[in-house]
GROMACS .gro file of C-alpha atoms in nm:
model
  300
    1UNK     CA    1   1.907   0.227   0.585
    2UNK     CA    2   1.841   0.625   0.648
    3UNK     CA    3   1.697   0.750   0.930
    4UNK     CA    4   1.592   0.431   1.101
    5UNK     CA    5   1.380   0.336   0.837
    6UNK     CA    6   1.414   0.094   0.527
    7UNK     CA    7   1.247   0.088   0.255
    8UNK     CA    8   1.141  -0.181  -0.044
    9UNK     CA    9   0.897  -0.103  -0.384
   10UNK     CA   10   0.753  -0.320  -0.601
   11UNK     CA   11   0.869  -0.301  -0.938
   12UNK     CA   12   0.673  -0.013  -1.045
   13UNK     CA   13   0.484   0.140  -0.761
   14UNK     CA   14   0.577   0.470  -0.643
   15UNK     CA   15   0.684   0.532  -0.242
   16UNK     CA   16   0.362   0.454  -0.091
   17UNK     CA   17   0.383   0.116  -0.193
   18UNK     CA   18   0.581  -0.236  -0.069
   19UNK     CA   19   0.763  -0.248   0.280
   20UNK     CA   20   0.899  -0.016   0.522
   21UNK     CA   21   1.077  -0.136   0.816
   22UNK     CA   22   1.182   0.143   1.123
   23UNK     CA   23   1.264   0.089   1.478
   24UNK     CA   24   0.958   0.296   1.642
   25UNK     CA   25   0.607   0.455   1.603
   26UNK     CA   26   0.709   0.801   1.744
   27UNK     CA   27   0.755   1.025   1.412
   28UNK     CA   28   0.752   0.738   1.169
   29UNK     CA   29   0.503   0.908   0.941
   30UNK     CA   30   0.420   0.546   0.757
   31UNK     CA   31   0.260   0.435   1.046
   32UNK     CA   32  -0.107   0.595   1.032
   33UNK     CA   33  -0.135   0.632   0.642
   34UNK     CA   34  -0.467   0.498   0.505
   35UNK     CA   35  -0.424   0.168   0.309
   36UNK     CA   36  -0.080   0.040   0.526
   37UNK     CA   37  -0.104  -0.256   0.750
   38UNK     CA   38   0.127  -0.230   1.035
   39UNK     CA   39   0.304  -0.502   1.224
   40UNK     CA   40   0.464  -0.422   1.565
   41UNK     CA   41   0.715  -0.624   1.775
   42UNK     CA   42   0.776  -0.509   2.088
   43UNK     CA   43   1.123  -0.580   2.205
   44UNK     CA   44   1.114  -0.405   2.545
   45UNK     CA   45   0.948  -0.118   2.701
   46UNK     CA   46   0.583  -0.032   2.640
   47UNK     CA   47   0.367   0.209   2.439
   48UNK     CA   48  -0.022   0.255   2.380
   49UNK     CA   49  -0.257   0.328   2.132
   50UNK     CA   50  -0.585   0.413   2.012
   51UNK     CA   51  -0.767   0.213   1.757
   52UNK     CA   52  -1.146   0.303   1.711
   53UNK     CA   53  -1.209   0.410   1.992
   54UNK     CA   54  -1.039   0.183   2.249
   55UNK     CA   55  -0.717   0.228   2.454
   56UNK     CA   56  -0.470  -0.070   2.384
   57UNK     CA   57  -0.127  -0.114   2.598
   58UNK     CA   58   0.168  -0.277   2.507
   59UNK     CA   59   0.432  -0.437   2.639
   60UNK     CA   60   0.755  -0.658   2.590
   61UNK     CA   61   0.638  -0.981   2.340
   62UNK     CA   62   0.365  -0.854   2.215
   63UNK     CA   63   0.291  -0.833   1.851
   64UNK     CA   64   0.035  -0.557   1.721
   65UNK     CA   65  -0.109  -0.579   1.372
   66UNK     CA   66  -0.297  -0.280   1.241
   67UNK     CA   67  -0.526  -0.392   0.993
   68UNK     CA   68  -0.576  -0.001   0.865
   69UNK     CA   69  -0.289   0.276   0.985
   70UNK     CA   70  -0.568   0.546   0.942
   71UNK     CA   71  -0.782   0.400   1.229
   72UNK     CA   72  -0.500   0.452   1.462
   73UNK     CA   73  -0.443   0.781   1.680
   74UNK     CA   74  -0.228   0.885   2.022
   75UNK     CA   75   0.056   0.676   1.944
   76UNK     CA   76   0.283   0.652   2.274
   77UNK     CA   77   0.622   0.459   2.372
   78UNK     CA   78   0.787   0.445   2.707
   79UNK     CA   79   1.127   0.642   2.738
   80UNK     CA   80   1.277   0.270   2.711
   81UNK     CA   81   1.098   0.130   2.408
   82UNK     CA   82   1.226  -0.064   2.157
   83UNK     CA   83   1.031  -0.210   1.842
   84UNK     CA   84   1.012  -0.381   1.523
   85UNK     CA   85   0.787  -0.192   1.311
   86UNK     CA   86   0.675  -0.285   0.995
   87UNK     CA   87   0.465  -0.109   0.707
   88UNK     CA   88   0.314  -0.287   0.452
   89UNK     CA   89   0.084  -0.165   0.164
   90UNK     CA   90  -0.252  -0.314   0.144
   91UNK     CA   91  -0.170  -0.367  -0.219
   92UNK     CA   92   0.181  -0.596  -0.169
   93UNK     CA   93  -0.021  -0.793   0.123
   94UNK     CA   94  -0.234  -0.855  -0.174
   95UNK     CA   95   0.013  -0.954  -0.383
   96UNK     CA   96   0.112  -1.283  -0.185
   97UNK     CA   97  -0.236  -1.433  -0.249
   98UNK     CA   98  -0.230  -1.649   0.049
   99UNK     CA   99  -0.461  -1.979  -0.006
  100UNK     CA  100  -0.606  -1.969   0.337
  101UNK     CA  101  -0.958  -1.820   0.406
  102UNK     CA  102  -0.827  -1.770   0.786
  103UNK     CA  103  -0.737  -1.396   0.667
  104UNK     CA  104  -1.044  -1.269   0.683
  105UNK     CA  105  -1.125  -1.451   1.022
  106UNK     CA  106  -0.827  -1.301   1.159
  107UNK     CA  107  -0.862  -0.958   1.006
  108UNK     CA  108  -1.211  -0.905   1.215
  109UNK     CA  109  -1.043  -1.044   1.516
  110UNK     CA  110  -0.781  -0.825   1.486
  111UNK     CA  111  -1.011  -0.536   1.463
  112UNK     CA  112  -1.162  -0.643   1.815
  113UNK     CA  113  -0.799  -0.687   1.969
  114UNK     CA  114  -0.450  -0.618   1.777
  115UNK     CA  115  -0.253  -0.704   2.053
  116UNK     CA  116  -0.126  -1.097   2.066
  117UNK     CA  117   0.108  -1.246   2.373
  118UNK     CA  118   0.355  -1.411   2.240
  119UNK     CA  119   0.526  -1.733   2.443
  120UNK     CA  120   0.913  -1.705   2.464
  121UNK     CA  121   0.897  -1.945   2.151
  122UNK     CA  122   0.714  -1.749   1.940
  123UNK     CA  123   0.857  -1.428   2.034
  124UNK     CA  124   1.214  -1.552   1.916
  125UNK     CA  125   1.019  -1.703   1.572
  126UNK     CA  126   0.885  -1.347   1.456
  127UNK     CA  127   1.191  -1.125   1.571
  128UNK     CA  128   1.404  -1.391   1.376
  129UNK     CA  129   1.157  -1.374   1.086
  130UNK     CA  130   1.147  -0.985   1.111
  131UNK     CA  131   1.516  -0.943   1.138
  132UNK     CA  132   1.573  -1.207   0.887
  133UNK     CA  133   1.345  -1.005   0.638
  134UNK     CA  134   1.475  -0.644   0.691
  135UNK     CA  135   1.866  -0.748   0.637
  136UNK     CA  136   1.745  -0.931   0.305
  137UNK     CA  137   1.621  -0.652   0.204
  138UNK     CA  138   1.912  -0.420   0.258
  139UNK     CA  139   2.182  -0.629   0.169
  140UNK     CA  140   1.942  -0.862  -0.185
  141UNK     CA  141   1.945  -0.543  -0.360
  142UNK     CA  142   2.143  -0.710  -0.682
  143UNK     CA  143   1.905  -1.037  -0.626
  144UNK     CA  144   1.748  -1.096  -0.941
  145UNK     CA  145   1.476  -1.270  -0.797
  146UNK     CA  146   1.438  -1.004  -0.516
  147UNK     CA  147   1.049  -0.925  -0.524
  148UNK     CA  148   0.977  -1.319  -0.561
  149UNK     CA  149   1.227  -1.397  -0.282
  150UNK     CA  150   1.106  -1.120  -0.007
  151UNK     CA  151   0.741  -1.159  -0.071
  152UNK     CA  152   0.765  -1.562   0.000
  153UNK     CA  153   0.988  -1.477   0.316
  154UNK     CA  154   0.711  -1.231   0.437
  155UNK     CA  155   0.442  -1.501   0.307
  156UNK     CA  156   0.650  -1.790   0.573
  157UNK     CA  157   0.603  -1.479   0.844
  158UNK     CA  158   0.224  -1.435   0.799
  159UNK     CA  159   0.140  -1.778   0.781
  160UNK     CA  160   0.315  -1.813   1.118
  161UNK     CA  161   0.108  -1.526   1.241
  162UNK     CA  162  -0.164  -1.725   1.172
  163UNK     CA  163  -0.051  -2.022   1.293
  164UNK     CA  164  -0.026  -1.843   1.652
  165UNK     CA  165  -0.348  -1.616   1.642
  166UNK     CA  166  -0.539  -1.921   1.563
  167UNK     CA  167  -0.434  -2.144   1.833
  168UNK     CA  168  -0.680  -2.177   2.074
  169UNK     CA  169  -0.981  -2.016   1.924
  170UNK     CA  170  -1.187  -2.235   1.753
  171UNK     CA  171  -1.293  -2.120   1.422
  172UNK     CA  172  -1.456  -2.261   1.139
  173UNK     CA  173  -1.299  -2.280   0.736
  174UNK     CA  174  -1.471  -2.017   0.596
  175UNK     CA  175  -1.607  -2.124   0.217
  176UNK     CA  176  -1.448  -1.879  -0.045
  177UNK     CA  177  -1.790  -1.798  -0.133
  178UNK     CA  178  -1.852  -1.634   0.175
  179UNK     CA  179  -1.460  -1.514   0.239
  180UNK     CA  180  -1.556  -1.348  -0.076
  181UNK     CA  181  -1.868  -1.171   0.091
  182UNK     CA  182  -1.731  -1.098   0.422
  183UNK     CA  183  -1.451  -0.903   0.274
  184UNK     CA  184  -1.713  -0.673   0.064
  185UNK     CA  185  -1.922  -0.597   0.363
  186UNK     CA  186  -1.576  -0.463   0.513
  187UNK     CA  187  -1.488  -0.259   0.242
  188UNK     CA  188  -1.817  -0.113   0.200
  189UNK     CA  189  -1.765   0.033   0.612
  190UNK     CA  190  -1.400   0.061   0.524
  191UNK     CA  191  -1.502   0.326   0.257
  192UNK     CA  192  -1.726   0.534   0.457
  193UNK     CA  193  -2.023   0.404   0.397
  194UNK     CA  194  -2.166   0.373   0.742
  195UNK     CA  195  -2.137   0.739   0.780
  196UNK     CA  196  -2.445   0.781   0.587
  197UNK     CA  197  -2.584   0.406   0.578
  198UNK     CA  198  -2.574   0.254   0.914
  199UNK     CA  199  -2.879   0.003   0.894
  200UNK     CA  200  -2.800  -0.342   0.796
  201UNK     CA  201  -3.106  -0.392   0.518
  202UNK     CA  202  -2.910  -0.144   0.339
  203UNK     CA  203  -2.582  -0.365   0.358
  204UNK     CA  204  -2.764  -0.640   0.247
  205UNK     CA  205  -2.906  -0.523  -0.023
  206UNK     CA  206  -2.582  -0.434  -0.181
  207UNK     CA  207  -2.451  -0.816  -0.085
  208UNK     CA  208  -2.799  -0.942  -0.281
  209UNK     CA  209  -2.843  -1.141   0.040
  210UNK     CA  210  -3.095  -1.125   0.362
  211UNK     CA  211  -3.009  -0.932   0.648
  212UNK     CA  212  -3.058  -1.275   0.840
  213UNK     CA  213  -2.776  -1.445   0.627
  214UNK     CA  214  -2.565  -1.106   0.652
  215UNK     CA  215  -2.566  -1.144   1.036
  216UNK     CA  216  -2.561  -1.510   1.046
  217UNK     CA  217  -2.235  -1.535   0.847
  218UNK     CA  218  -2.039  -1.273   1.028
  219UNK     CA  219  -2.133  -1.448   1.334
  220UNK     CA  220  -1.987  -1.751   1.218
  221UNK     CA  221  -1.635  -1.604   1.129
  222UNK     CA  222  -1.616  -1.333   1.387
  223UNK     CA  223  -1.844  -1.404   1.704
  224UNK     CA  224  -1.998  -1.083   1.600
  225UNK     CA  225  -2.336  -0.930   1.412
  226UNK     CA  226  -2.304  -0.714   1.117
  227UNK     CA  227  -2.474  -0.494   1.331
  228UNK     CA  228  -2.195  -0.463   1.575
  229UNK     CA  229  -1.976  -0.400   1.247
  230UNK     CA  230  -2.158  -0.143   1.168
  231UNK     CA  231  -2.107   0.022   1.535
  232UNK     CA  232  -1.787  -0.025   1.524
  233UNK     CA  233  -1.665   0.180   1.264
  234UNK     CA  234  -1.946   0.435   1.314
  235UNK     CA  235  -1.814   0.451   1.724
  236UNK     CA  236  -1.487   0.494   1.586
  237UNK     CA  237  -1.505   0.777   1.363
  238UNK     CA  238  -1.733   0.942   1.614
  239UNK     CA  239  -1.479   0.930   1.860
  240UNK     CA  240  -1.166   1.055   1.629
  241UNK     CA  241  -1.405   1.405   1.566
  242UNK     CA  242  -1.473   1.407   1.936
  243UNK     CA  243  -1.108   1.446   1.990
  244UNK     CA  244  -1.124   1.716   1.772
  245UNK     CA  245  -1.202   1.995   1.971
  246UNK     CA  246  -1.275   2.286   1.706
  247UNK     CA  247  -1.582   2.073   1.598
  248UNK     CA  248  -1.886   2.133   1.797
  249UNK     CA  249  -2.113   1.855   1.856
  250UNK     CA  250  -2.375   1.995   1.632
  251UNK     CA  251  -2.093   1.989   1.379
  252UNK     CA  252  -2.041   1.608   1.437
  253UNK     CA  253  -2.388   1.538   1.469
  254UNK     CA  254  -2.421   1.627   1.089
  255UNK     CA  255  -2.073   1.522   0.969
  256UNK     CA  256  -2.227   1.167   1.081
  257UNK     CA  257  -2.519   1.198   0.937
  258UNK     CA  258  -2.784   1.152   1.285
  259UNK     CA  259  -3.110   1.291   1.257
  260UNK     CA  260  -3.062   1.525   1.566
  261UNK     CA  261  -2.814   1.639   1.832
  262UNK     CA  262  -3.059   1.421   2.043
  263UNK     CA  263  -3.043   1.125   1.847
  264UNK     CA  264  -2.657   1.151   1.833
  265UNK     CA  265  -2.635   1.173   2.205
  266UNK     CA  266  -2.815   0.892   2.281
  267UNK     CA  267  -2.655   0.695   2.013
  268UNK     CA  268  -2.298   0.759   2.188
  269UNK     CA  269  -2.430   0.729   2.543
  270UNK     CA  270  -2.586   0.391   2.463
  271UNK     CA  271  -2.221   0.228   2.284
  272UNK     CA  272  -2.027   0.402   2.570
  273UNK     CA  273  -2.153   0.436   2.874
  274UNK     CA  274  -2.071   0.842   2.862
  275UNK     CA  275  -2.251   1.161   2.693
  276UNK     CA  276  -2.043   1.302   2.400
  277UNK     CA  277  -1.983   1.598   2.651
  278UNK     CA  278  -1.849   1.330   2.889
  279UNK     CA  279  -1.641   1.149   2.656
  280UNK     CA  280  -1.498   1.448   2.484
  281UNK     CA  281  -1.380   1.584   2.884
  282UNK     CA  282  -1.312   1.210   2.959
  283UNK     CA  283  -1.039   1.147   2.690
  284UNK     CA  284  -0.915   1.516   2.779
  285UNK     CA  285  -0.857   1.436   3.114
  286UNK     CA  286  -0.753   1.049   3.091
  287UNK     CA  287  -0.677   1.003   2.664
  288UNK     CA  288  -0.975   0.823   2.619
  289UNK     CA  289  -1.216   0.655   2.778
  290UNK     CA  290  -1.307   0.266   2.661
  291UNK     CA  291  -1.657   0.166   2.550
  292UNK     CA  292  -1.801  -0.067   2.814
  293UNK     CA  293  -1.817  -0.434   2.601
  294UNK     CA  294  -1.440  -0.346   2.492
  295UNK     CA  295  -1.269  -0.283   2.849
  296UNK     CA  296  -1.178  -0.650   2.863
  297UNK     CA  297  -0.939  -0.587   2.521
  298UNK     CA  298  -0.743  -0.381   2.693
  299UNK     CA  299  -0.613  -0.574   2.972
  300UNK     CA  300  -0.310  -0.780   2.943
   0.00000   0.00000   0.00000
């Protein structure tokens, strides 16, 4: 261990790849890197968060998963904080090949709301889990089976993640025909594509499917329209540039891809409530104001 932080690679990959473990957000420059998922335990204390847009609090037992580090901004902990943290590349989550079609259920929940209460019971499972994982890897370095023996360790973790996310929401199995569909339509917005594409025919079209069927099935697995999808990312990068005060909104307005200044406007007014003037002096004054439909994701 150096610095706080620990550090596993697959046999192979280079140093932005496998698991890295440190005991805080603040200055841990893993934690907002495109393609890492991150996992937070909060032992005590609090800290906050933007992710897409929204203002997220944390406090003692609550887990955070990140499905994409990149989306995240105006990381914050309390004087008092303590944490798990954990970093995982996209590609070793990948590599467990988990048999349950709940991931991609839980993925777009998790974009809605990354914060989960945990009961005293499941708050002791995860830190033990965590911890457990973290001292294997510091101390399994002459394991022969070490990959193999971590990766089914962090497989019993996720699973139990699982287990706890979906209790009490009812969900339907998800046929890997469709798993297979909704994870496309979430790479296409994960790649950008909304900034110049942000009408669902087009979506559709790519899928070889109807925009009905595109809407009906993420409906089915998240509660939510493709349409909103779409939103969501678009209201999310729209928001990052408005923090960025050296761009003008004219300068957004075409980064995005809107017609007009006009159109722009409206479109932000109508997902939050606020002009982009508004917003922009909004998140100066209060860092960041919450889109209308989302405020009840931020309350504990």
């Amino acid at each position: 261990m150096a610095d706080g932080h620990d550090t596993l690679y697959k046999k192979g990959e280079n140093a932005d790849t496998g698991i890295v473990f440190a005991d805080g957000v603040t200055g841990f420059d893993q934690a907002c890197k495109p393609g890492r998922v991150l996992h937070i335990l909060c032992l005590r204390g609090g800290m906050s968060f933007m992710l897409n847009g929204v203002g997220y609090n944390v406090a003692a037992r609550d887990y955070v998963i990140l499905p994409d580090g990149a989306l995240v901004s105006s990381f914050a902990e309390s004087p008092d904080a303590e944490s798990i943290v954990m970093s995982l590349s996209e590609r070793f989550v990948a590599s467990l090949a988990l048999r349950s079609n709940y991931g991609i259920i839980g993925h777009l929940s998790l974009l809605q709301n990354p914060v989960m209460r945990l009961s005293e019971d499941d708050f002791a499972t995860c830190r033990e889990a965590m911890q457990t994982l973290r001292r294997r890897m510091n101390g399994s370095v002459a394991h022969q089976f070490r990959d193999e023996m971590l990766g089914h360790l962090l497989m019993a973790h996720v699973l139990d993640l699982y287990d706890i996310h979906a209790r009490g929401r009812r969900w339907n199995d998800v046929p890997e025909s469709t798993q297979r569909l909704l994870r496309r339509f979430v790479e296409m917005l994960y790649s950008g594509e909304y900034i110049v594409h942000r009408d669902m025919e087009y979506y559709a079209s790519r899928l070889c499917i109807t925009p009905n069927y595109l809407s009906d099935v993420c409906r089915k697995a998240s509660g939510r329209s493709a349409t909103y999808w779409i939103d969501r990312f678009t209201l999310g990068e729209v928001t990052r540039l408005l923090m960025q005060k050296d761009l003008s909104l004219s300068d957004i307005t075409e980064r995005m891809n809107f017609s007009s200044l006009s159109y722009f406007s409206r479109y932000v007014q109508r997902h939050t409530g606020l002009s982009p003037s508004d917003y922009r002096r909004s998140h100066a004054l209060t860092g960041g104001a919450t889109p209308p439909e989302e405020c009840e994701n931020r309350k504990k």
